[in-house]
Amino acid sequence: MSEPTVSRRDAASTIFNLPDYRVIDAVDLPEGGRRVTVVSTGPAGCPECG
């Protein structure tokens, strides 16, 4: 059985073209807009100064 060697991006992050983020929620708004909530997949803050 083969296992992937890299983590796959979730489908929503791929659709919205958000390479360094993970989509955790997306809703259609009443007037036709869309609200997308994302979290960063990278380290928080500056790696050198915190």
PDB file of C-alpha atoms in Angstrom:
ATOM      1  CA  MET A   1       0.000   0.000   0.000  1.00  0.00           C
ATOM      2  CA  SER A   2       1.438   3.385  -0.939  1.00  0.00           C
ATOM      3  CA  GLU A   3       1.167   6.390   1.324  1.00  0.00           C
ATOM      4  CA  PRO A   4       1.441  10.022   0.189  1.00  0.00           C
ATOM      5  CA  THR A   5       4.715  11.666   1.205  1.00  0.00           C
ATOM      6  CA  VAL A   6       3.271  15.179   1.375  1.00  0.00           C
ATOM      7  CA  SER A   7       0.087  16.453   2.963  1.00  0.00           C
ATOM      8  CA  ARG A   8      -2.695  17.281   0.539  1.00  0.00           C
ATOM      9  CA  ARG A   9      -4.480  20.595   0.671  1.00  0.00           C
ATOM     10  CA  ASP A  10      -8.151  20.398   1.473  1.00  0.00           C
ATOM     11  CA  ALA A  11     -10.505  20.852  -1.476  1.00  0.00           C
ATOM     12  CA  ALA A  12     -11.838  24.253  -0.381  1.00  0.00           C
ATOM     13  CA  SER A  13      -8.323  25.706  -0.059  1.00  0.00           C
ATOM     14  CA  THR A  14      -7.564  24.478  -3.569  1.00  0.00           C
ATOM     15  CA  ILE A  15     -10.792  25.913  -5.026  1.00  0.00           C
ATOM     16  CA  PHE A  16     -10.213  29.334  -3.422  1.00  0.00           C
ATOM     17  CA  ASN A  17      -6.466  29.225  -4.348  1.00  0.00           C
ATOM     18  CA  LEU A  18      -5.205  29.700  -0.781  1.00  0.00           C
ATOM     19  CA  PRO A  19      -1.898  27.784  -0.723  1.00  0.00           C
ATOM     20  CA  ASP A  20      -0.739  28.800   2.780  1.00  0.00           C
ATOM     21  CA  TYR A  21      -4.145  28.632   4.456  1.00  0.00           C
ATOM     22  CA  ARG A  22      -6.758  26.032   5.355  1.00  0.00           C
ATOM     23  CA  VAL A  23     -10.424  26.877   4.806  1.00  0.00           C
ATOM     24  CA  ILE A  24     -12.418  26.108   7.953  1.00  0.00           C
ATOM     25  CA  ASP A  25     -15.772  27.605   6.910  1.00  0.00           C
ATOM     26  CA  ALA A  26     -17.477  29.101   3.863  1.00  0.00           C
ATOM     27  CA  VAL A  27     -21.016  30.488   3.704  1.00  0.00           C
ATOM     28  CA  ASP A  28     -23.136  32.210   1.078  1.00  0.00           C
ATOM     29  CA  LEU A  29     -24.302  35.662   2.175  1.00  0.00           C
ATOM     30  CA  PRO A  30     -27.865  36.925   1.567  1.00  0.00           C
ATOM     31  CA  GLU A  31     -26.943  39.458  -1.144  1.00  0.00           C
ATOM     32  CA  GLY A  32     -24.830  37.060  -3.217  1.00  0.00           C
ATOM     33  CA  GLY A  33     -21.471  37.409  -1.496  1.00  0.00           C
ATOM     34  CA  ARG A  34     -19.463  34.711   0.201  1.00  0.00           C
ATOM     35  CA  ARG A  35     -17.646  34.692   3.547  1.00  0.00           C
ATOM     36  CA  VAL A  36     -14.643  32.372   3.804  1.00  0.00           C
ATOM     37  CA  THR A  37     -12.917  31.766   7.158  1.00  0.00           C
ATOM     38  CA  VAL A  38      -9.326  30.545   6.969  1.00  0.00           C
ATOM     39  CA  VAL A  39      -6.446  29.680   9.292  1.00  0.00           C
ATOM     40  CA  SER A  40      -2.772  29.944   8.447  1.00  0.00           C
ATOM     41  CA  THR A  41      -0.851  26.703   7.964  1.00  0.00           C
ATOM     42  CA  GLY A  42       2.498  28.428   8.484  1.00  0.00           C
ATOM     43  CA  PRO A  43       4.226  29.270  11.757  1.00  0.00           C
ATOM     44  CA  ALA A  44       2.735  32.133  13.753  1.00  0.00           C
ATOM     45  CA  GLY A  45       4.764  35.328  13.955  1.00  0.00           C
ATOM     46  CA  CYS A  46       8.329  35.952  12.940  1.00  0.00           C
ATOM     47  CA  PRO A  47      10.522  32.839  13.336  1.00  0.00           C
ATOM     48  CA  GLU A  48      13.419  34.987  14.578  1.00  0.00           C
ATOM     49  CA  CYS A  49      11.728  37.514  16.868  1.00  0.00           C
ATOM     50  CA  GLY A  50       8.485  35.731  17.847  1.00  0.00           C
TER      51      GLY A  50
END
